[in-house]
JSON list of C-alpha atoms in Angstrom, two decimals:
[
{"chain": "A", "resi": 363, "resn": "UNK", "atom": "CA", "xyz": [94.50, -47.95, 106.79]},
{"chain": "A", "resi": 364, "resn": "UNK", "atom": "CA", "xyz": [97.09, -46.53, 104.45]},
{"chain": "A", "resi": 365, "resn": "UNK", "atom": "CA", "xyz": [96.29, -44.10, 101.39]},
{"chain": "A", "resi": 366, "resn": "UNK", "atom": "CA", "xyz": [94.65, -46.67, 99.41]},
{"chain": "A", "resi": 367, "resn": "UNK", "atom": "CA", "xyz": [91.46, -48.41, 99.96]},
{"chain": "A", "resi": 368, "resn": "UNK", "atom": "CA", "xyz": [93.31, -51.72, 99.47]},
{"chain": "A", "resi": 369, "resn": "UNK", "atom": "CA", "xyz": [96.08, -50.84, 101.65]},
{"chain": "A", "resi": 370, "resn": "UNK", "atom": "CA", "xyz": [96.15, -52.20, 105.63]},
{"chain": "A", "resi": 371, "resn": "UNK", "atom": "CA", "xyz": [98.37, -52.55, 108.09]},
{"chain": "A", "resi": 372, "resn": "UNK", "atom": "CA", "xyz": [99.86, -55.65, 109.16]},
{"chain": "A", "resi": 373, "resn": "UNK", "atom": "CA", "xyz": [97.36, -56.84, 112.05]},
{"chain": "A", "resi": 374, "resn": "UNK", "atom": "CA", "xyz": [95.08, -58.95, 112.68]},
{"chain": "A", "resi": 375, "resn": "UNK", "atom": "CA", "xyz": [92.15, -56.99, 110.75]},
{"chain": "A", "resi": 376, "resn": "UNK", "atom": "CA", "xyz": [95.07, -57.71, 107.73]},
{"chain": "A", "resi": 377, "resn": "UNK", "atom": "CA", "xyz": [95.19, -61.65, 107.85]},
{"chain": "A", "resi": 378, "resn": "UNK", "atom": "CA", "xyz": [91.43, -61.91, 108.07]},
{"chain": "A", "resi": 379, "resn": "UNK", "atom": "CA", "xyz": [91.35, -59.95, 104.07]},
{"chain": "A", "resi": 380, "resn": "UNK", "atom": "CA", "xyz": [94.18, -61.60, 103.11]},
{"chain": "A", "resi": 381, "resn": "UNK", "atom": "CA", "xyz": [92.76, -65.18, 104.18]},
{"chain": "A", "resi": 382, "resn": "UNK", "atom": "CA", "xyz": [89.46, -64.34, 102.88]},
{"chain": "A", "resi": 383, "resn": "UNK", "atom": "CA", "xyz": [91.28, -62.93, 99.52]},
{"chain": "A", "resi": 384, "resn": "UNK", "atom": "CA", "xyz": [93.34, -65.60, 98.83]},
{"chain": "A", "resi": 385, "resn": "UNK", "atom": "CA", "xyz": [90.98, -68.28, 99.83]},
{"chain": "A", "resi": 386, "resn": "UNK", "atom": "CA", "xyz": [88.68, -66.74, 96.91]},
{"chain": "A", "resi": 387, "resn": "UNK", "atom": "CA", "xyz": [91.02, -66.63, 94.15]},
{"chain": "A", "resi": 388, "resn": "UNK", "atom": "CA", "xyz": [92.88, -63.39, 94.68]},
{"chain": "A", "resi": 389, "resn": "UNK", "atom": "CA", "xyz": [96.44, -61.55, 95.18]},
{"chain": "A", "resi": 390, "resn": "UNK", "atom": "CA", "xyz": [98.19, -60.40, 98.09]},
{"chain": "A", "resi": 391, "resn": "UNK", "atom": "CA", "xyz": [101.07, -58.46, 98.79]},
{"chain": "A", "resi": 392, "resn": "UNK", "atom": "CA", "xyz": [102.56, -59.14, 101.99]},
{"chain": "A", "resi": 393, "resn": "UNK", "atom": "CA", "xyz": [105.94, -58.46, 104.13]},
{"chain": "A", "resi": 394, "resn": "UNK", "atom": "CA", "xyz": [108.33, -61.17, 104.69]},
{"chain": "A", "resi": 395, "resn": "UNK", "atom": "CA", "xyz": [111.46, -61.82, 106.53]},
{"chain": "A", "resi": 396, "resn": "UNK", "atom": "CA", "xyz": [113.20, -60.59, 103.43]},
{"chain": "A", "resi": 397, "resn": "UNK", "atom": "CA", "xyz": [111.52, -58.45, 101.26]},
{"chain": "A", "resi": 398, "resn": "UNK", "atom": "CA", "xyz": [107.82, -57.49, 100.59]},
{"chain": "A", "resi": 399, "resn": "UNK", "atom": "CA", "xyz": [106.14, -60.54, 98.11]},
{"chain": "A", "resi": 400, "resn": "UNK", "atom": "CA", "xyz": [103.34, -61.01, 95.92]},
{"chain": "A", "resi": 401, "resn": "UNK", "atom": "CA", "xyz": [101.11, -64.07, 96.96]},
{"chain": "A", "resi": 402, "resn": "UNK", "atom": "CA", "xyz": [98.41, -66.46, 96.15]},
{"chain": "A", "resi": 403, "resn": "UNK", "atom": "CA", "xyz": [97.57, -70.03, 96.59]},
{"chain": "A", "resi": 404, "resn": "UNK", "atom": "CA", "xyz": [99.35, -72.25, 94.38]},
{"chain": "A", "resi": 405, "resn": "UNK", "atom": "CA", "xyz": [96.63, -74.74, 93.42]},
{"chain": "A", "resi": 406, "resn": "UNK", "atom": "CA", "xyz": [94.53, -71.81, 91.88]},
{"chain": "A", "resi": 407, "resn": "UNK", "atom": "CA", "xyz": [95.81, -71.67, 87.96]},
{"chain": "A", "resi": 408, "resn": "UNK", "atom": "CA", "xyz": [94.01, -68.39, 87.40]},
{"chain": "A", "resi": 409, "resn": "UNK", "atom": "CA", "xyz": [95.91, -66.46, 90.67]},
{"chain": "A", "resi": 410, "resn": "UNK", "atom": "CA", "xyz": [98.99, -67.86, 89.49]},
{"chain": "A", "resi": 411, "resn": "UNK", "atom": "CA", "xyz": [98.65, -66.86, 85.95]},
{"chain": "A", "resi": 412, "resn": "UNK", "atom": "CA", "xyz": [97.50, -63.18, 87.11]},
{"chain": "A", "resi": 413, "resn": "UNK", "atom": "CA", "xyz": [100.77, -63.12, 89.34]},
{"chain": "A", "resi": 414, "resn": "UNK", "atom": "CA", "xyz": [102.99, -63.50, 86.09]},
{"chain": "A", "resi": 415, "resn": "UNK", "atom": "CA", "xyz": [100.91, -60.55, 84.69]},
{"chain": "A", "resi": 416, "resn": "UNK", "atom": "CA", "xyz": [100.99, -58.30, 87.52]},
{"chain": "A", "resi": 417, "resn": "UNK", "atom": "CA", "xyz": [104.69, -58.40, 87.18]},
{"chain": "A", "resi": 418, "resn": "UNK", "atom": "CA", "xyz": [104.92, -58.69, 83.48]},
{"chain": "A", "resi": 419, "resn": "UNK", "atom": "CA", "xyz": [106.98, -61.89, 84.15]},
{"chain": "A", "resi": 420, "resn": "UNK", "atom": "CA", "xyz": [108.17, -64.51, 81.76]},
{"chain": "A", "resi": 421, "resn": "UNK", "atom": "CA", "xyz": [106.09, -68.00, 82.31]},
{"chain": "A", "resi": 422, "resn": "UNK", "atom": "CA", "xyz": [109.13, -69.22, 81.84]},
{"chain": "A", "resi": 423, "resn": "UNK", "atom": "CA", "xyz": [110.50, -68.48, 85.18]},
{"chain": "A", "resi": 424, "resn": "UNK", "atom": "CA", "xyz": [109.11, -70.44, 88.44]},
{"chain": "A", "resi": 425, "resn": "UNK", "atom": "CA", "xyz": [107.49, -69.40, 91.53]},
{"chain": "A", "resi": 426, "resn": "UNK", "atom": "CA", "xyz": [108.44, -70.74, 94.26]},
{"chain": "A", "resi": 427, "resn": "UNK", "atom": "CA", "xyz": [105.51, -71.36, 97.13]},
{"chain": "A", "resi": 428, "resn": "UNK", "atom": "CA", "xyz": [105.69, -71.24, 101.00]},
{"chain": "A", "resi": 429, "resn": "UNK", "atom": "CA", "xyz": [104.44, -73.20, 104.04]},
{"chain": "A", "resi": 430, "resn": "UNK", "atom": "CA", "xyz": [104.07, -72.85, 107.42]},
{"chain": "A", "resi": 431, "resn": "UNK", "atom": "CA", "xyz": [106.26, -75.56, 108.62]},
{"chain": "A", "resi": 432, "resn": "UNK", "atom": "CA", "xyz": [108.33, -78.69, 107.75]},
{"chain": "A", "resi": 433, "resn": "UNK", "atom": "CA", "xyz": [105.56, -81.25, 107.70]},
{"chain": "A", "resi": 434, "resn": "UNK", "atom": "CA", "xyz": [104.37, -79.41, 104.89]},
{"chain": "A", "resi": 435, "resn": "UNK", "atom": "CA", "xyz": [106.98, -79.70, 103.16]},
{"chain": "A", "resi": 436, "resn": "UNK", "atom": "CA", "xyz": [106.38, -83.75, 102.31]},
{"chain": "A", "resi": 437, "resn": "UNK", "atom": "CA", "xyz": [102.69, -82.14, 100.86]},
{"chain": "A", "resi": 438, "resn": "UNK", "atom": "CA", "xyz": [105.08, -80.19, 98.27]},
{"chain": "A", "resi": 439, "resn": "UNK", "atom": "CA", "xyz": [108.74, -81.81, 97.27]},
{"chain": "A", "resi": 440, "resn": "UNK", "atom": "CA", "xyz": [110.38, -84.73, 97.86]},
{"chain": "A", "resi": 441, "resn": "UNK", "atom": "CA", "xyz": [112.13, -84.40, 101.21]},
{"chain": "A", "resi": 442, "resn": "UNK", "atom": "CA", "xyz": [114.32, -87.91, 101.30]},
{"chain": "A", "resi": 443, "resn": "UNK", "atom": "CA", "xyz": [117.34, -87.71, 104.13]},
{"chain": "A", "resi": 444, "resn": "UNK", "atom": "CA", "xyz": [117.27, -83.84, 104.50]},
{"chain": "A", "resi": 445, "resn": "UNK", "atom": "CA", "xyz": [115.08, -83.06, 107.22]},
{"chain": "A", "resi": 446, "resn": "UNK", "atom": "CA", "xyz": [117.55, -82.54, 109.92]},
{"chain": "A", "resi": 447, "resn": "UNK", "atom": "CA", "xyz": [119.08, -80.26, 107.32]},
{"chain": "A", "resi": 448, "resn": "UNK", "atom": "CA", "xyz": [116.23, -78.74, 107.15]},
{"chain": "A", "resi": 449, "resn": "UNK", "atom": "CA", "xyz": [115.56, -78.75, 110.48]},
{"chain": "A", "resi": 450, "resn": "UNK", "atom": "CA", "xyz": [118.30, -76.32, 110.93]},
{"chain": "A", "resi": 451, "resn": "UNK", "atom": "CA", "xyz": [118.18, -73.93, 108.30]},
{"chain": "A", "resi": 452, "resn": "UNK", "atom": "CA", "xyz": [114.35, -73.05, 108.76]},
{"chain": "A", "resi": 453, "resn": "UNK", "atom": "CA", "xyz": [112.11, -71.17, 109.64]},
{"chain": "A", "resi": 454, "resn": "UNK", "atom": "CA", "xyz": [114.81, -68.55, 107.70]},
{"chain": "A", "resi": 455, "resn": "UNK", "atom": "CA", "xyz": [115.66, -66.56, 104.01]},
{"chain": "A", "resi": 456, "resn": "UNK", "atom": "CA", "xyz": [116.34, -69.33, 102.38]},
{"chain": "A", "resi": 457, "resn": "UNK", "atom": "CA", "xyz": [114.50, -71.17, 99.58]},
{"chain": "A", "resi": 458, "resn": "UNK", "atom": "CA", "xyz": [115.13, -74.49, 99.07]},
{"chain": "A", "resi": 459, "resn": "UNK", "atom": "CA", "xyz": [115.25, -76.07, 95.59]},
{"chain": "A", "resi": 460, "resn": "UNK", "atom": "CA", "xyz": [113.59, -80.19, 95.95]},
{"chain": "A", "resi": 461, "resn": "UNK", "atom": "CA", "xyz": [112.30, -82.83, 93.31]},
{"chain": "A", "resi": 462, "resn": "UNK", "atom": "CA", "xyz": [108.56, -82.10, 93.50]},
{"chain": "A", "resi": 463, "resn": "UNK", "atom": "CA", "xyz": [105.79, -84.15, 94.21]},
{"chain": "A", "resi": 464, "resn": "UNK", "atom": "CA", "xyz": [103.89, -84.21, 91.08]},
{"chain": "A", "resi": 465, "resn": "UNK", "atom": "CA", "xyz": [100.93, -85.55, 92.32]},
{"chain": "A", "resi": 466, "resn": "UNK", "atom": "CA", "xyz": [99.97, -83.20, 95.24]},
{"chain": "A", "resi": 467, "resn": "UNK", "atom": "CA", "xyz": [101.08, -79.68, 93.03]},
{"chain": "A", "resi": 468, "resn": "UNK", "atom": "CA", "xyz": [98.88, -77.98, 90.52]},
{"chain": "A", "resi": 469, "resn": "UNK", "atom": "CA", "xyz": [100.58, -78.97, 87.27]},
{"chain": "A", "resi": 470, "resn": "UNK", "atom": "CA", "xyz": [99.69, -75.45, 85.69]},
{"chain": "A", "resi": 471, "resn": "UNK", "atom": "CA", "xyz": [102.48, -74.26, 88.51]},
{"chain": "A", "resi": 472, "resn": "UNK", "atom": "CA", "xyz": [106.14, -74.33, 87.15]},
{"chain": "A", "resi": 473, "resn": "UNK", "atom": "CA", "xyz": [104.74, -76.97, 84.56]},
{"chain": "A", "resi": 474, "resn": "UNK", "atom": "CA", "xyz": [107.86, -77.50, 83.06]},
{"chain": "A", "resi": 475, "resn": "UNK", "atom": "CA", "xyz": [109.99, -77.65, 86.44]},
{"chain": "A", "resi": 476, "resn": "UNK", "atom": "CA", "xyz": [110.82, -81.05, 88.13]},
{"chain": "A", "resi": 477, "resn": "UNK", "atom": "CA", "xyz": [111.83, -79.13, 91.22]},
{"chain": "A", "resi": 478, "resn": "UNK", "atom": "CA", "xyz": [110.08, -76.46, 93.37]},
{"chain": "A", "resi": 479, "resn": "UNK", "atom": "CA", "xyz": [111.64, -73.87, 95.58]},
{"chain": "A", "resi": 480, "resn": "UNK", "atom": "CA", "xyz": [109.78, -73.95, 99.10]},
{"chain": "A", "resi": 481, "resn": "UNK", "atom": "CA", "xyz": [110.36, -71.59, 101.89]},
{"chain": "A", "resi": 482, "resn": "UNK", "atom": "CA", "xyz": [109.33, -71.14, 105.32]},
{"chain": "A", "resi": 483, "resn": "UNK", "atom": "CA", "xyz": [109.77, -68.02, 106.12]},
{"chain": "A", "resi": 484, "resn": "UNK", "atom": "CA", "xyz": [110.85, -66.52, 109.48]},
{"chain": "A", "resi": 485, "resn": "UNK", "atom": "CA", "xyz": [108.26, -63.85, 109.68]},
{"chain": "A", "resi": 486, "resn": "UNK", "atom": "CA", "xyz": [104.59, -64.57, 111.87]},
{"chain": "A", "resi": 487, "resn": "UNK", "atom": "CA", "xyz": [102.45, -62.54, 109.41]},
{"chain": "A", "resi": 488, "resn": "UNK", "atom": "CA", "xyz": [103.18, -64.80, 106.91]},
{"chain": "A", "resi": 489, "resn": "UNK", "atom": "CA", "xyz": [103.45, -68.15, 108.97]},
{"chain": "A", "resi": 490, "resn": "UNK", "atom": "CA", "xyz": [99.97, -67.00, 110.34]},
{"chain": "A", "resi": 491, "resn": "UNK", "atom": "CA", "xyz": [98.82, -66.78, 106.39]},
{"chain": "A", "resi": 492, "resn": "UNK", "atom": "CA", "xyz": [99.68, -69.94, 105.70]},
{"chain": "A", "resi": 493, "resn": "UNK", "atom": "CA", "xyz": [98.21, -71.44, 109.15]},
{"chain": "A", "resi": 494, "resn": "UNK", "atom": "CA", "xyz": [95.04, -69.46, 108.23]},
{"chain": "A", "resi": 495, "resn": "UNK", "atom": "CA", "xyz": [94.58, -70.47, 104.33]},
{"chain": "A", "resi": 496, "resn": "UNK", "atom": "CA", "xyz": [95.91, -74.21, 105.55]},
{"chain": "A", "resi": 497, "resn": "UNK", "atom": "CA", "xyz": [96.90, -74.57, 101.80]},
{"chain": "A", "resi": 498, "resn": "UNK", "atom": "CA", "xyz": [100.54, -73.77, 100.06]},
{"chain": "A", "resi": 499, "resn": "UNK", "atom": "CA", "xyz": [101.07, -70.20, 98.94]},
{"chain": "A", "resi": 500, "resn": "UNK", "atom": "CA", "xyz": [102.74, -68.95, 95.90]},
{"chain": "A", "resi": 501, "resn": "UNK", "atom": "CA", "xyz": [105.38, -66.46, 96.44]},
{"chain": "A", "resi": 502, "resn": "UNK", "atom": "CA", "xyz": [107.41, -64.14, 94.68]},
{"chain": "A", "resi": 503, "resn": "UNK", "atom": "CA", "xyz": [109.03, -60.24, 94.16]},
{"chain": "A", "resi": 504, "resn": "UNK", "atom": "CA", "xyz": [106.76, -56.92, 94.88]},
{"chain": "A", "resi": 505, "resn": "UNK", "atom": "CA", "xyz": [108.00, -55.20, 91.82]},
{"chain": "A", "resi": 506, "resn": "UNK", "atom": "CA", "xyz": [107.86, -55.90, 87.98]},
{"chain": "A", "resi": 507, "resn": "UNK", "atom": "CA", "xyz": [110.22, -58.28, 86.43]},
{"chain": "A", "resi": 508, "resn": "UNK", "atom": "CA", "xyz": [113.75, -57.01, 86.47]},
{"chain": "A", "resi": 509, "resn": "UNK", "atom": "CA", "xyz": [113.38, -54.01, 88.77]},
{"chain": "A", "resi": 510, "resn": "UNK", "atom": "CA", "xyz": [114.44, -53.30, 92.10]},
{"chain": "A", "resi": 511, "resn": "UNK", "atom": "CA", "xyz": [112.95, -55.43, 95.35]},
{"chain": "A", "resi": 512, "resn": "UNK", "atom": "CA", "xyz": [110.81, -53.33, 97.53]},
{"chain": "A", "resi": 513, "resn": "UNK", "atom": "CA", "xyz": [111.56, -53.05, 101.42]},
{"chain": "A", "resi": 514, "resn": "UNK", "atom": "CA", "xyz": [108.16, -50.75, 102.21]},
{"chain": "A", "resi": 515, "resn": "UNK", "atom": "CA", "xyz": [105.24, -50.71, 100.43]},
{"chain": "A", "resi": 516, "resn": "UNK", "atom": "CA", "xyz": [105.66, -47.38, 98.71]},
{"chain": "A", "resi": 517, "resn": "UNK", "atom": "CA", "xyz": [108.30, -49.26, 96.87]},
{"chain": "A", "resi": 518, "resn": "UNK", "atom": "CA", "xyz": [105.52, -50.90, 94.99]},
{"chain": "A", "resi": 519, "resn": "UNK", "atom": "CA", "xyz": [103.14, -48.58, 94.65]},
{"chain": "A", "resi": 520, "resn": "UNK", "atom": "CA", "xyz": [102.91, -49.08, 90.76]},
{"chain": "A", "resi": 521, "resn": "UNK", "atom": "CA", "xyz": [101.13, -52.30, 91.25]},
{"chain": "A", "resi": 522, "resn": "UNK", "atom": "CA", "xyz": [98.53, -51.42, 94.15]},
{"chain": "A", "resi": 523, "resn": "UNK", "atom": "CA", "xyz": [95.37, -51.24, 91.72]},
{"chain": "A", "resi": 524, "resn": "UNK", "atom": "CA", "xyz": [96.12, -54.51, 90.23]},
{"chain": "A", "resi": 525, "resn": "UNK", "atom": "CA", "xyz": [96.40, -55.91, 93.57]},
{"chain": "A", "resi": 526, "resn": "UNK", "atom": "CA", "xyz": [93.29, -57.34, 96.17]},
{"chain": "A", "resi": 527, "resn": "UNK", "atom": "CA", "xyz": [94.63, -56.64, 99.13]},
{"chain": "A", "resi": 528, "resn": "UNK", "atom": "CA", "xyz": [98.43, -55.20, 100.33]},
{"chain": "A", "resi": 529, "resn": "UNK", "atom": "CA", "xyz": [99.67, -55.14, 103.33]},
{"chain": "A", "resi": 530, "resn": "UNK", "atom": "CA", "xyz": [101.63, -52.83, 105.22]},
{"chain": "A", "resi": 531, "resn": "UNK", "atom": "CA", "xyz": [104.54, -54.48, 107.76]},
{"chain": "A", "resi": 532, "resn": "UNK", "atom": "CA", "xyz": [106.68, -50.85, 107.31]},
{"chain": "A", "resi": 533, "resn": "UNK", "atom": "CA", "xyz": [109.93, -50.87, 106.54]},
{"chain": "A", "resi": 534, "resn": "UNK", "atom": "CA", "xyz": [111.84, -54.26, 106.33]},
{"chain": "A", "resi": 535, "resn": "UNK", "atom": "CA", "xyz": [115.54, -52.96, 105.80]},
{"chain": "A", "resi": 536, "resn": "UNK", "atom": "CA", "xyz": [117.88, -53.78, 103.79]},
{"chain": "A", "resi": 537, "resn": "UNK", "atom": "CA", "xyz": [116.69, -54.79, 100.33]},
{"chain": "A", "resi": 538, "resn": "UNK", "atom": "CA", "xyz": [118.06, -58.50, 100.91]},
{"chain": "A", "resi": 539, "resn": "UNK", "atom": "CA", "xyz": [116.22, -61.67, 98.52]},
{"chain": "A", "resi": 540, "resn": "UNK", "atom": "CA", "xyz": [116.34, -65.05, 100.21]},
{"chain": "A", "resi": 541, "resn": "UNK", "atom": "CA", "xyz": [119.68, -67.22, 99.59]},
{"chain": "A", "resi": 542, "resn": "UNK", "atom": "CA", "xyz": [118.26, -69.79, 97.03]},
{"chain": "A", "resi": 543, "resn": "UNK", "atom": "CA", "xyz": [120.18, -73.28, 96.72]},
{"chain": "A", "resi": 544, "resn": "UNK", "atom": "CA", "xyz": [119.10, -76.91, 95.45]},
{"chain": "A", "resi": 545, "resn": "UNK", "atom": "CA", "xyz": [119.71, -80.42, 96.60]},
{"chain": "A", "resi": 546, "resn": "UNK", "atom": "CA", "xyz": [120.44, -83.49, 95.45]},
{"chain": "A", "resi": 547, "resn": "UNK", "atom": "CA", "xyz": [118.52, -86.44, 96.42]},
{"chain": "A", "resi": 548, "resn": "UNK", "atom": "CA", "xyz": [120.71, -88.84, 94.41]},
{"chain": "A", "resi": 549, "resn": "UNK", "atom": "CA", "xyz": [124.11, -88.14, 94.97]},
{"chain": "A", "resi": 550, "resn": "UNK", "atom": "CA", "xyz": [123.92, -85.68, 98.20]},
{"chain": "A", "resi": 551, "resn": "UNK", "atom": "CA", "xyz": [125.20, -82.77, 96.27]},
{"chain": "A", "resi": 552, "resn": "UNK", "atom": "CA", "xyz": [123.86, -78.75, 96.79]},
{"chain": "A", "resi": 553, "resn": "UNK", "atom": "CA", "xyz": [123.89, -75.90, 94.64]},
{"chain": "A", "resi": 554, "resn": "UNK", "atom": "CA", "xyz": [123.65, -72.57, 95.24]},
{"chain": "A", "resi": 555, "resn": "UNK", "atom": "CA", "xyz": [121.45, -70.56, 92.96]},
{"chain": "A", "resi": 556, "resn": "UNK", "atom": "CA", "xyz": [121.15, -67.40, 94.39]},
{"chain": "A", "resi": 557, "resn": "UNK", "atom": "CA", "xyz": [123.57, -65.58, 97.41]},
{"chain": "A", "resi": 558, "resn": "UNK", "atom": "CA", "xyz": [121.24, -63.78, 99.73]},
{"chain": "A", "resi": 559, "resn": "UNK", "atom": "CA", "xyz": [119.52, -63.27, 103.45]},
{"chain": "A", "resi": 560, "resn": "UNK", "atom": "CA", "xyz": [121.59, -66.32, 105.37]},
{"chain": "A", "resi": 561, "resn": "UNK", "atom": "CA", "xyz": [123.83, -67.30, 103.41]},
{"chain": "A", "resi": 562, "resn": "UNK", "atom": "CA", "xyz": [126.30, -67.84, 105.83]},
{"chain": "A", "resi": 563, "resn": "UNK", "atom": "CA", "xyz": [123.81, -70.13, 107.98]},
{"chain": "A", "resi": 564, "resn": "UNK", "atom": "CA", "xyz": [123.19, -71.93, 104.74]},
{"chain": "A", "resi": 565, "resn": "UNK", "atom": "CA", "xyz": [126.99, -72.88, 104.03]},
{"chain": "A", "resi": 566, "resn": "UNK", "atom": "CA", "xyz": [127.87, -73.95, 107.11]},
{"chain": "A", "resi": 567, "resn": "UNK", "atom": "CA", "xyz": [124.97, -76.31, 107.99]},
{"chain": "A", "resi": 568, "resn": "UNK", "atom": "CA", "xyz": [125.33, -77.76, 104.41]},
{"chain": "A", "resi": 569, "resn": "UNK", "atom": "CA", "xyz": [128.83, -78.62, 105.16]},
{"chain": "A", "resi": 570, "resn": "UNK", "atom": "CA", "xyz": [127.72, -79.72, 108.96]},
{"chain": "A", "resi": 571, "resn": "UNK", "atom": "CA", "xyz": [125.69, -82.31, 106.78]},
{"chain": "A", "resi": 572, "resn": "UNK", "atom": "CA", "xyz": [127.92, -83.51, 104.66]},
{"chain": "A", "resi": 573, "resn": "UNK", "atom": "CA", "xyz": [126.91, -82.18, 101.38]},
{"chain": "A", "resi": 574, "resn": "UNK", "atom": "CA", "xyz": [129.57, -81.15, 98.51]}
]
């Protein structure tokens, strides 16, 4: 254990709390192939909203969530012709920006959002998490609104006592955000939102599919 009560190391004595936390309502911070990430499951209203005030965090701005693998992502957003794109690109940092599926989502999530950001991360802490909780996870930052993202857990240290659990994967490098871009289903056209881990991968297997 670190120097905080809440504080353990990534292991398996980690994803037991965390699954037991975030199975009960509460809020995780956990390593990721990218940066470290705050987390909860994204069909409880009250995690979510407690999220936003962890980080002091406009409503305003969505969350995206992440799964465990592809399949899942039908449960979430509206997948149409792109799973061989997304085939390629994931497990990876990259968020991907799809029409949601309105039925299966909590509508308190991103309520005034027609899209969702979903990412399957390339990290097996948090594929574990989601294989353990069997539900989509809310994800976002380790930090407050508008500051710096946090590559060890020290980074965040501010937050700790208004967090359940936090868990400690060490150092993750260089303080990189996943590359964030949107698709089309109508006309087969892709945006990029954000320029981040993979972008690179991300152009060329857009352009491999024949997206503009």
């Amino acid at each position: 254990m670190a120097n905080h009560e809440r504080v353990f190391k990534e292991g398996q004595e980690a994803l037991n709390k965390a699954t037991e936390i975030l199975l009960r309502g509460g809020v995780v911070a956990i390593p990721t192939d990218t940066i470290y990430g705050i987390c909860c499951l994204a069909e409880n209203t009250d995690a979510v909203s407690k999220i936003y005030k962890i980080k002091g965090r406009d409503f305003s701005k969505p969350l995206a969530i992440c799964v465990e693998k592809l399949e899942d992502f039908t449960k979430c957003v509206q997948v149409g012709e792109f799973s061989s794109l997304l085939s390629d690109l994931l497990p990876g940092g990259i968020t991907v920006v799809l029409p949601r599926c309105i039925p299966d989502l909590n509508p308190h999530l991103n309520p005034t959002c027609s899209t969702l950001g979903v990412r399957i991360p390339d990290h097996q802490f948090v594929l574990d998490l989601c294989r353990s909780v069997g539900k989509p996870i809310a994800l976002t930052s380790a930090n407050k609104s508008n500051t710096g993202n946090s590559v060890q857990v020290q980074d965040f240290q501010d937050l700790w006592e208004d967090l359940d659990l936090t868990v400690d994967g060490g150092h993750l490098g260089k303080p990189q955000a996943s590359t964030v871009f949107s698709i089309s289903v109508t006309d087969n056209t892709f945006t990029i939102i954000r320029e981040g881990r993979d972008f690179d991968k991300v152009q060329l297997a857009l352009q491999r599919h024949g997206l503009q």
